[in-house]
PDB file of C-alpha atoms in Angstrom:
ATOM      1  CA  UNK A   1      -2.978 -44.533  19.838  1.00 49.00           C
ATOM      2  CA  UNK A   2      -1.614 -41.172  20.175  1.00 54.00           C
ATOM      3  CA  UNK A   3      -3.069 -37.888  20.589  1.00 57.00           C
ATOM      4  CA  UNK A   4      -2.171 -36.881  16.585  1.00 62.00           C
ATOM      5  CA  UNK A   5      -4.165 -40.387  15.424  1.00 67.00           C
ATOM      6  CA  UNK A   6      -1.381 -42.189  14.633  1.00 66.00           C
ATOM      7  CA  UNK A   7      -0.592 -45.477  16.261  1.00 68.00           C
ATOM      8  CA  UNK A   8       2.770 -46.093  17.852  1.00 64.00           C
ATOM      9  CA  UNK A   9       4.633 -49.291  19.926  1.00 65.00           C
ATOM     10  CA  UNK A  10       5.796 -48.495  23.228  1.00 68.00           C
ATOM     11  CA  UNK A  11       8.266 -50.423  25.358  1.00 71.00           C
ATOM     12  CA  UNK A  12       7.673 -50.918  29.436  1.00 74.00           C
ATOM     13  CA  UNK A  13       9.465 -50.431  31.377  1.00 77.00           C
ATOM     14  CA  UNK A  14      10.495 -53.433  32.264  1.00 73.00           C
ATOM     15  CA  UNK A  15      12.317 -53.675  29.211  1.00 75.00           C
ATOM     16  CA  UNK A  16      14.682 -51.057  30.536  1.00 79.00           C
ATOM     17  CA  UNK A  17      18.087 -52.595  31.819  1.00 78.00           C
ATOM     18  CA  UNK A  18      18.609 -51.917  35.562  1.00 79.00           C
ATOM     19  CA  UNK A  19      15.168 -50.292  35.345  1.00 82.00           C
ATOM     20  CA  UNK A  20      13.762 -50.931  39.285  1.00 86.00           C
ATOM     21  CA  UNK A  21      10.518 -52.028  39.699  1.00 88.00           C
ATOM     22  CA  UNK A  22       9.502 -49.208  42.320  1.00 90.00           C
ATOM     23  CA  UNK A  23      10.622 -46.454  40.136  1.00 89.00           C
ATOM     24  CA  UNK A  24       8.431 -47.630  37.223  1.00 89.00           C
ATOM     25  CA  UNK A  25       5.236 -47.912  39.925  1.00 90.00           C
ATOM     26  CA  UNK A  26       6.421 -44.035  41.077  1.00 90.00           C
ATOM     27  CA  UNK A  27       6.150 -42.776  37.629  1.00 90.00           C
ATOM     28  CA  UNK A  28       2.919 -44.781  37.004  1.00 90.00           C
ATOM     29  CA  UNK A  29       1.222 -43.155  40.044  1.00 92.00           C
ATOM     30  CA  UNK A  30       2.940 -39.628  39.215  1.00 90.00           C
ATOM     31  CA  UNK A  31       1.406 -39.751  35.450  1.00 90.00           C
ATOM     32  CA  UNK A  32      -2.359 -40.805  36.666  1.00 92.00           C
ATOM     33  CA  UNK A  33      -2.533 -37.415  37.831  1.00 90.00           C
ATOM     34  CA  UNK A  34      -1.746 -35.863  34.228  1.00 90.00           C
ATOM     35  CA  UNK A  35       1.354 -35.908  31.719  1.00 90.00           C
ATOM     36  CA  UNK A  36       4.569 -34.329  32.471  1.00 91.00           C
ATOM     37  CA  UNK A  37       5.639 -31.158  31.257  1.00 90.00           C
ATOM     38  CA  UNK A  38       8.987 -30.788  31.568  1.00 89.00           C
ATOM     39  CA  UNK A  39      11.657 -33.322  33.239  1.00 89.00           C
ATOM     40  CA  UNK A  40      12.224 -31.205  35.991  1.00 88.00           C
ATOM     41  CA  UNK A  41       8.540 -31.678  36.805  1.00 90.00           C
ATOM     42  CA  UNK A  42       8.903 -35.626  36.192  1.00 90.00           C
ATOM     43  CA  UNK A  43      11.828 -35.436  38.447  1.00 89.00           C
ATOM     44  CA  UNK A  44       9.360 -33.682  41.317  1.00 90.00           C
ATOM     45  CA  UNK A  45       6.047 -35.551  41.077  1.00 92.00           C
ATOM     46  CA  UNK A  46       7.806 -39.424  40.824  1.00 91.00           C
ATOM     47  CA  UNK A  47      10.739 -38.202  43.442  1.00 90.00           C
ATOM     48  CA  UNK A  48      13.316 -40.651  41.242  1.00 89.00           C
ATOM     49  CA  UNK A  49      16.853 -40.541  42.362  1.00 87.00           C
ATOM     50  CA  UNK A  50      19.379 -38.824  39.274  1.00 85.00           C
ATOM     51  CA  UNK A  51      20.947 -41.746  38.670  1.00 86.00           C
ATOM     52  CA  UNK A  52      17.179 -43.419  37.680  1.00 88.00           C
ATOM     53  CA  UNK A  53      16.626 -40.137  35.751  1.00 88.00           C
ATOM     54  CA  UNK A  54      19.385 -40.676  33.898  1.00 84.00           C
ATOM     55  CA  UNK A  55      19.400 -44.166  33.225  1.00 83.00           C
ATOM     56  CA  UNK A  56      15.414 -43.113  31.541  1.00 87.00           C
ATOM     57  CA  UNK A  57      17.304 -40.295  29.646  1.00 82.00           C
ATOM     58  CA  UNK A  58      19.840 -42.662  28.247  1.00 81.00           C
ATOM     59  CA  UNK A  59      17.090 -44.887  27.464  1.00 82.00           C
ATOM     60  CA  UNK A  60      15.326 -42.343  24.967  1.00 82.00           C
ATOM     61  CA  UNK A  61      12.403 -42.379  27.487  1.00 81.00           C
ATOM     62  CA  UNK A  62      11.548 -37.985  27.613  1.00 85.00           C
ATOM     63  CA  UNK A  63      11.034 -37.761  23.824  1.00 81.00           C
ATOM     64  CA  UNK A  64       7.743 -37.136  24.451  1.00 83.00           C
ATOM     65  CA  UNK A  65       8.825 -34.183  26.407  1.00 85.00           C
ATOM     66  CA  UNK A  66      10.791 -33.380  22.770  1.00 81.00           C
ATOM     67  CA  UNK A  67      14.314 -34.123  24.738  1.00 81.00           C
ATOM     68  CA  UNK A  68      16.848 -36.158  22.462  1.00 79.00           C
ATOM     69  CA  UNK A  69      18.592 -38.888  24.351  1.00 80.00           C
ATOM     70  CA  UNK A  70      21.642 -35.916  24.704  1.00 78.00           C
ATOM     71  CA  UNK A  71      20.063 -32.951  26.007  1.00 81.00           C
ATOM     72  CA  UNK A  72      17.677 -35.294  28.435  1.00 79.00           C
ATOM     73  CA  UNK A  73      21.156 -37.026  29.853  1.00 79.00           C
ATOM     74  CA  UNK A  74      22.574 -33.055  30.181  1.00 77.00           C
ATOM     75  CA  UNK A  75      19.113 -32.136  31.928  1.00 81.00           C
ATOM     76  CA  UNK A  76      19.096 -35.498  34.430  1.00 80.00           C
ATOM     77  CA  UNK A  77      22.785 -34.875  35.821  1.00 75.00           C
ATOM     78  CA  UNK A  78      21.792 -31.347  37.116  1.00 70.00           C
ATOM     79  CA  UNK A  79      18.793 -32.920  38.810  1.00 66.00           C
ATOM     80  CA  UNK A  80      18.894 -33.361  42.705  1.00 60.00           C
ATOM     81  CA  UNK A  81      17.000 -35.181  45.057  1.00 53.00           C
ATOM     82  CA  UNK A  82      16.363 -32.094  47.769  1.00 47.00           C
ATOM     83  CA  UNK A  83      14.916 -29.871  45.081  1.00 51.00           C
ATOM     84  CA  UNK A  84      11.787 -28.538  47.117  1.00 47.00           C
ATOM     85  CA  UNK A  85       8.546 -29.276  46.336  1.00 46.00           C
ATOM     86  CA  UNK A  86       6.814 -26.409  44.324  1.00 50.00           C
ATOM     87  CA  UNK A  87       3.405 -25.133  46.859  1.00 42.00           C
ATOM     88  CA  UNK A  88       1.387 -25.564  43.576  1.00 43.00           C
ATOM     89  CA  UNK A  89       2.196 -28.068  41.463  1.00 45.00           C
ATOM     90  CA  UNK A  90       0.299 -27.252  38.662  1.00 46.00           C
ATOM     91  CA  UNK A  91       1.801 -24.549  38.142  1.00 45.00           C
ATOM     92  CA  UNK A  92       4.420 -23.617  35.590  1.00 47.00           C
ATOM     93  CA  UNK A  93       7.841 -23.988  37.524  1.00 47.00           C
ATOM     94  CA  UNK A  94      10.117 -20.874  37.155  1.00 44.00           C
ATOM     95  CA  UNK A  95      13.526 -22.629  38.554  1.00 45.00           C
ATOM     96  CA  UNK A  96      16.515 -21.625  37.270  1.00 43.00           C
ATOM     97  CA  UNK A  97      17.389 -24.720  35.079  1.00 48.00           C
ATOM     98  CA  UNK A  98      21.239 -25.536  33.628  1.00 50.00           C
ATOM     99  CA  UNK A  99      20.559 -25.444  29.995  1.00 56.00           C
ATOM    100  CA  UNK A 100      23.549 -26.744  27.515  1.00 55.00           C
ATOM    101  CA  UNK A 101      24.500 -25.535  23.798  1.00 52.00           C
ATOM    102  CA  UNK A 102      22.558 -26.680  21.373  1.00 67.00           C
ATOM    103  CA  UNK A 103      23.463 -30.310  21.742  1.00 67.00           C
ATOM    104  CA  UNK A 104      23.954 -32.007  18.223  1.00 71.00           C
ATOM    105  CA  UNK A 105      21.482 -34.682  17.744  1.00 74.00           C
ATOM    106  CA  UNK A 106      23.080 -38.505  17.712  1.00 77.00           C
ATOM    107  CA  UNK A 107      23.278 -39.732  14.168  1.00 79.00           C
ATOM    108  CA  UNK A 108      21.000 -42.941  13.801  1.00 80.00           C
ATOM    109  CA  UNK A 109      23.236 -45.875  13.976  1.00 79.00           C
ATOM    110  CA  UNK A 110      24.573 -44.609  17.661  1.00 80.00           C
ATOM    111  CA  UNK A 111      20.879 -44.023  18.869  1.00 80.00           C
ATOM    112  CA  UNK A 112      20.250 -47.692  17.748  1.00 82.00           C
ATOM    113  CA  UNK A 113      22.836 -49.002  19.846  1.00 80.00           C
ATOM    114  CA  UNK A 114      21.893 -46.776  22.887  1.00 78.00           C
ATOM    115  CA  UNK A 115      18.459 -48.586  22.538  1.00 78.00           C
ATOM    116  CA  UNK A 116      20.382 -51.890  22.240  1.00 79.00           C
ATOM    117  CA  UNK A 117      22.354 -50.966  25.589  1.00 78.00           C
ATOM    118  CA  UNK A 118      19.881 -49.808  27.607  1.00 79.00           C
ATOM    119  CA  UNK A 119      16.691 -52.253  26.300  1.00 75.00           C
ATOM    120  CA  UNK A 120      18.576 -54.968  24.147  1.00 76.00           C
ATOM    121  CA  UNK A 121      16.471 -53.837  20.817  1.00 75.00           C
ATOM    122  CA  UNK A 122      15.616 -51.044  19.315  1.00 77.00           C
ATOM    123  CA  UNK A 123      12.204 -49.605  17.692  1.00 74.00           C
ATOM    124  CA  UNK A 124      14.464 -47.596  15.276  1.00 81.00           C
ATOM    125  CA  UNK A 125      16.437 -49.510  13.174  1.00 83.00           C
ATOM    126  CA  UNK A 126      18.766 -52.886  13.603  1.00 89.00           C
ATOM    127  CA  UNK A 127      22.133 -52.878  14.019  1.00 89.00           C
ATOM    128  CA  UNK A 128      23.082 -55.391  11.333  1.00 90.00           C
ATOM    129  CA  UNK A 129      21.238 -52.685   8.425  1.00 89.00           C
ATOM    130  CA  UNK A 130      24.968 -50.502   9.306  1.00 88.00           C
ATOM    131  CA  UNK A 131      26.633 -53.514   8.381  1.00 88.00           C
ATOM    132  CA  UNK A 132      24.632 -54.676   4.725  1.00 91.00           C
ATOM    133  CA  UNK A 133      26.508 -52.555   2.132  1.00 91.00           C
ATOM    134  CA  UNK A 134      29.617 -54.203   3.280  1.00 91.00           C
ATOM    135  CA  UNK A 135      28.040 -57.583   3.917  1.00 93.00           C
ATOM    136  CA  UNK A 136      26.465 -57.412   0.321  1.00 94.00           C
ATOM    137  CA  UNK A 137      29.816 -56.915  -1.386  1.00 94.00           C
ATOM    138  CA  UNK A 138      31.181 -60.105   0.206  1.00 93.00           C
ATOM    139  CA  UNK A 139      27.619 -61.850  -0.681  1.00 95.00           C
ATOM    140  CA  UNK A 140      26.636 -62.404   2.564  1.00 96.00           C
ATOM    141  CA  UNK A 141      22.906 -63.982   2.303  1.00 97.00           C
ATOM    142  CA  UNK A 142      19.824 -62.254   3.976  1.00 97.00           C
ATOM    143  CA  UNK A 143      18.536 -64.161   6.607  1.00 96.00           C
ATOM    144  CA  UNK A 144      15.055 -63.226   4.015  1.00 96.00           C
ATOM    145  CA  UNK A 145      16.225 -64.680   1.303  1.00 96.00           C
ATOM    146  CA  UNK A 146      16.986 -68.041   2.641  1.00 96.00           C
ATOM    147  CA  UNK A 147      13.604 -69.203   1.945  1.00 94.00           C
ATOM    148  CA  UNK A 148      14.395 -68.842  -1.708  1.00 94.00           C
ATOM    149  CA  UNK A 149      17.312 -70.426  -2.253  1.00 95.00           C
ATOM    150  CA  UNK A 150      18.191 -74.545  -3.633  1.00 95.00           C
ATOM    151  CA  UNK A 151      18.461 -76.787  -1.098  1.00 95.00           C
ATOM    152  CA  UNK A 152      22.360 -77.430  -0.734  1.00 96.00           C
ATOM    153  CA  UNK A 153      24.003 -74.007  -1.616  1.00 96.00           C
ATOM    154  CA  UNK A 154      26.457 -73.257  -0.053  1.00 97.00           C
ATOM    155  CA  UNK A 155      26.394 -69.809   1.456  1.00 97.00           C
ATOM    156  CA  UNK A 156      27.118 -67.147   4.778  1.00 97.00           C
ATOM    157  CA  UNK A 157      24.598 -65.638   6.171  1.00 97.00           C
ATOM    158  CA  UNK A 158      25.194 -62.981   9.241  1.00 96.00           C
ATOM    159  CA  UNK A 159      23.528 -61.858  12.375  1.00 94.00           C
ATOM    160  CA  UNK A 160      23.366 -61.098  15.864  1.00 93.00           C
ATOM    161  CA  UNK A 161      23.034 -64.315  18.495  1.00 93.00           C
ATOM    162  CA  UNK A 162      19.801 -64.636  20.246  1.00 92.00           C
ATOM    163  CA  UNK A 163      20.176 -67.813  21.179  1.00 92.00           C
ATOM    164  CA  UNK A 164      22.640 -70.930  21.682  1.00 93.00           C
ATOM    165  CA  UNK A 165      21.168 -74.467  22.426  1.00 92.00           C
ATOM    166  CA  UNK A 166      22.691 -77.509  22.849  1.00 88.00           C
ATOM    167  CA  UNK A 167      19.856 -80.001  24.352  1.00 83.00           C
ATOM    168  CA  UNK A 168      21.105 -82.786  26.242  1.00 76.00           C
ATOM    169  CA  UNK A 169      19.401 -84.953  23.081  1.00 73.00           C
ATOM    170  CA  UNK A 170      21.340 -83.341  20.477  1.00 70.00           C
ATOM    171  CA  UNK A 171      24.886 -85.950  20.674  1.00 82.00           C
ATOM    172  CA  UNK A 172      26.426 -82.416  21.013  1.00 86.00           C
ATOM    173  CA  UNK A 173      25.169 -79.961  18.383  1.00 94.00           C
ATOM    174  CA  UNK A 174      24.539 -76.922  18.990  1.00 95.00           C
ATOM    175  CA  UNK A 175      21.614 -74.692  17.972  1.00 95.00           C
ATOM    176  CA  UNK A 176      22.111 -71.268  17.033  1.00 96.00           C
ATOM    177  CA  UNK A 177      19.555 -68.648  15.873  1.00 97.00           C
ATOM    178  CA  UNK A 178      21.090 -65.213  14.343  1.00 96.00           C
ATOM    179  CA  UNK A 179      19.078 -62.541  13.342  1.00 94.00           C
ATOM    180  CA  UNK A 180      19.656 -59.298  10.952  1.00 94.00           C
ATOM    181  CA  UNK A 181      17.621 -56.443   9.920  1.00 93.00           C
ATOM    182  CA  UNK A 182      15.412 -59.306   7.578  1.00 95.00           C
ATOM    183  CA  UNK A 183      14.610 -61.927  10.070  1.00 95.00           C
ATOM    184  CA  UNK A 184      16.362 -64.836  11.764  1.00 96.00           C
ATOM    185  CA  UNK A 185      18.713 -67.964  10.535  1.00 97.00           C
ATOM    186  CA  UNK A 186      18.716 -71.116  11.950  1.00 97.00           C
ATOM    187  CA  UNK A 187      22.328 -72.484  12.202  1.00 97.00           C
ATOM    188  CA  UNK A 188      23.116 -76.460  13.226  1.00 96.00           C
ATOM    189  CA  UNK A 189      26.810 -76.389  14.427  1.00 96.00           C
ATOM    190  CA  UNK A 190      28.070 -80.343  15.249  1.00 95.00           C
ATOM    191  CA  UNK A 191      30.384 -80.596  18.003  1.00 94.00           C
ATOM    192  CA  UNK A 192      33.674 -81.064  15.817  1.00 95.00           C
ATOM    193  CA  UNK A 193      32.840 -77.914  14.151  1.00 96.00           C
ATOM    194  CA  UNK A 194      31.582 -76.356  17.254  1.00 95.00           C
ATOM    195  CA  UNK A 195      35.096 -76.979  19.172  1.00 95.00           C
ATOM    196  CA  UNK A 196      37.423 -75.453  16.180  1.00 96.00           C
ATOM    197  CA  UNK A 197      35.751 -72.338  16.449  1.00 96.00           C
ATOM    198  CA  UNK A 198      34.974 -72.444  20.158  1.00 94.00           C
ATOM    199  CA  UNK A 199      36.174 -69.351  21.034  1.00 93.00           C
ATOM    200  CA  UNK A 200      34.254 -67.543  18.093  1.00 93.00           C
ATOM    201  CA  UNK A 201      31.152 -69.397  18.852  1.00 94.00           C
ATOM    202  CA  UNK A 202      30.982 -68.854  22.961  1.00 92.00           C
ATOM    203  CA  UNK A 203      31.712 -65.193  22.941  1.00 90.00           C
ATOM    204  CA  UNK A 204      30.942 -63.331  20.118  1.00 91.00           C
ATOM    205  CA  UNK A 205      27.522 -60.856  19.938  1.00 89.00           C
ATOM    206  CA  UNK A 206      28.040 -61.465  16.085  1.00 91.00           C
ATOM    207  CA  UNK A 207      28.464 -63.627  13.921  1.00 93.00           C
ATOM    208  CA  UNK A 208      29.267 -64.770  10.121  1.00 96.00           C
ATOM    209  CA  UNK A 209      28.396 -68.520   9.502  1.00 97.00           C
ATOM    210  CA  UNK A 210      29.645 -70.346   6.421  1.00 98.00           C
ATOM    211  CA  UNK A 211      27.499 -73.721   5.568  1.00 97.00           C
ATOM    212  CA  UNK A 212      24.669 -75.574   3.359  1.00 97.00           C
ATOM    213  CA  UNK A 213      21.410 -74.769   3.173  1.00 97.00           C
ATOM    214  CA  UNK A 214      18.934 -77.921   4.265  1.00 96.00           C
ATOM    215  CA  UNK A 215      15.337 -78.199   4.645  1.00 94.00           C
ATOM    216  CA  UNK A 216      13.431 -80.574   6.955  1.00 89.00           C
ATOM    217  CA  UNK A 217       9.619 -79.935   5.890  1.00 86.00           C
ATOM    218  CA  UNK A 218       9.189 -76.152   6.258  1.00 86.00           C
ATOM    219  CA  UNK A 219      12.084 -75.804   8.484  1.00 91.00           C
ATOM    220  CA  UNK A 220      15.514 -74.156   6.868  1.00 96.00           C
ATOM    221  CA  UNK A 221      18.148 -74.320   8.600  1.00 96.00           C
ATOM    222  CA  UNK A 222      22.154 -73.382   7.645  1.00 97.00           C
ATOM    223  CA  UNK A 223      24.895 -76.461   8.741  1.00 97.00           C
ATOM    224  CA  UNK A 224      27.449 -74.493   9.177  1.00 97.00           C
ATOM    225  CA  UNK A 225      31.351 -75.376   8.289  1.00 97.00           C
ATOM    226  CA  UNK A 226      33.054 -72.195   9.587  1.00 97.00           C
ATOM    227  CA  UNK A 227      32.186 -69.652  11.973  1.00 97.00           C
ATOM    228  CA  UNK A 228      33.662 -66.029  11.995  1.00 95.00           C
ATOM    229  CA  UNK A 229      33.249 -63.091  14.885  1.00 92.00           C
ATOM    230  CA  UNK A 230      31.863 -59.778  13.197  1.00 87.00           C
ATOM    231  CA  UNK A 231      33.197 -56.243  14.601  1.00 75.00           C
ATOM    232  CA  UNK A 232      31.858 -55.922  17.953  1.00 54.00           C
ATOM    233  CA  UNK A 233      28.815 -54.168  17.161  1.00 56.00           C
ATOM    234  CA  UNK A 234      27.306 -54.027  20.649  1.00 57.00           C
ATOM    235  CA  UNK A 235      28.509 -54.088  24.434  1.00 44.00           C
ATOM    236  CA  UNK A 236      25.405 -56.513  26.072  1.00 43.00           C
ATOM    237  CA  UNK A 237      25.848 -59.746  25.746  1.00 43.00           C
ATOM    238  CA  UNK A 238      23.346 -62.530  23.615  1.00 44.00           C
ATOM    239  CA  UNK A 239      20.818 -63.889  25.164  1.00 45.00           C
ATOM    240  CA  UNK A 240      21.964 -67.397  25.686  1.00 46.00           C
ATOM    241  CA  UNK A 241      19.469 -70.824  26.936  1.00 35.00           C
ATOM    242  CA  UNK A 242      21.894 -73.042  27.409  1.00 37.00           C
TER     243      UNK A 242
END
């Protein structure tokens, strides 16, 4: 809960890419002894390197300290690590600090991908949502509205990979889960299929997949015909269980 009542999700750290696991247990320590003030005096009490600083700052993790993922990045690269200790640390520092322009704040759909670089989601909105005006005008399904549709339509549906399967049990299909801003779809790609579009379906972060919609009890899932790479919306790669 935070300190205005209202109840908010946060990430750990471990979440963070390239995050290491002794700067997260320096901050920890650092913050038992009360919240930061500034990041100059996050950068003294946990004694992080600037390149950790900045990989937080990238990472949207000062907005606390009411520093946008711009003007935290500006603030980390002038940190160093022989800055000396202040004698009382409680006390408000009066360093001279390297302060930028007003920095412009980043419009939504970059900070969403900043969150998708640095933690591989993001709290603030999904990627695919930049996409759905587009997507709608070439009636491309919501993975939401699958649930609701005959049994045997045929139809596209789009999303980011999470996962690709192909269990040693499956005679060579492959299972593939996509998800967009509504939820996930379950695509069944057989092997023929799977090896005319091999290319699409090993590499690409997104994806468009034309099939019929089938039902096995309370299970939908889309057998797909045709597979199609979107526009790359992301530089990290899917998370793949092969």
């Amino acid at each position: 809960e935070c300190s205005d009542g209202r109840w908010a999700l946060r990430l750990g750290f471990r979440e963070l890419s390239g995050m290491a696991t002794a700067d997260a247990a320096a901050i920890v320590a650092a913050r038992r002894t009360g919240p930061f003030r500034s990041l100059d005096d996050f950068a003294r009490r946990t004694r992080l390197g600037r390149a950790a600083i900045a990989r937080l700052a990238q990472a949207d993790a000062f907005g606390s300290l009411g520093l946008g993922r711009r003007r935290a990045l500006w603030q980390a690269l002038s940190q160093r690590r022989d800055k000396p200790l202040p004698l009382f640390a409680e006390l408000d520092e009066e360093e001279e600090e390297l302060r930028p322009a007003n920095l412009p704040a980043m419009p939504l759909y970059e900070e969403v991908l900043a969150d998708y670089r640095t933690a591989g989601l993001s709290l603030k909105g999904h990627p695919m949502s930049f996409l759905r005006a587009s997507l709608d005008r070439e009636k491309v399904v919501r993975a939401a509205e699958l649930a609701n549709l005959p049994t045997g339509r045929w139809l596209r549906v789009a999303g980011l990979v999470l996962v690709r399967q192909r269990p040693g049990s499956a005679r060579g299909v492959t299972f593939v889960t996509l998800e967009d801003e509504t939820g996930v779809a379950n695509l069944i790609i057989r092997l023929d299929v799977w090896e005319r579009f091999r290319s699409v379906a090993t590499t690409a972060v997104a994806l468009i997949a034309h099939g019929r919609l089938e039902r096995q009890g309370e299970t939908i899932h889309i057998l797909v015909a045709k597979l199609e790479a979107l526009p790359s919306l992301l530089d990290s790669q899917s998370r793949d269980f092969r």
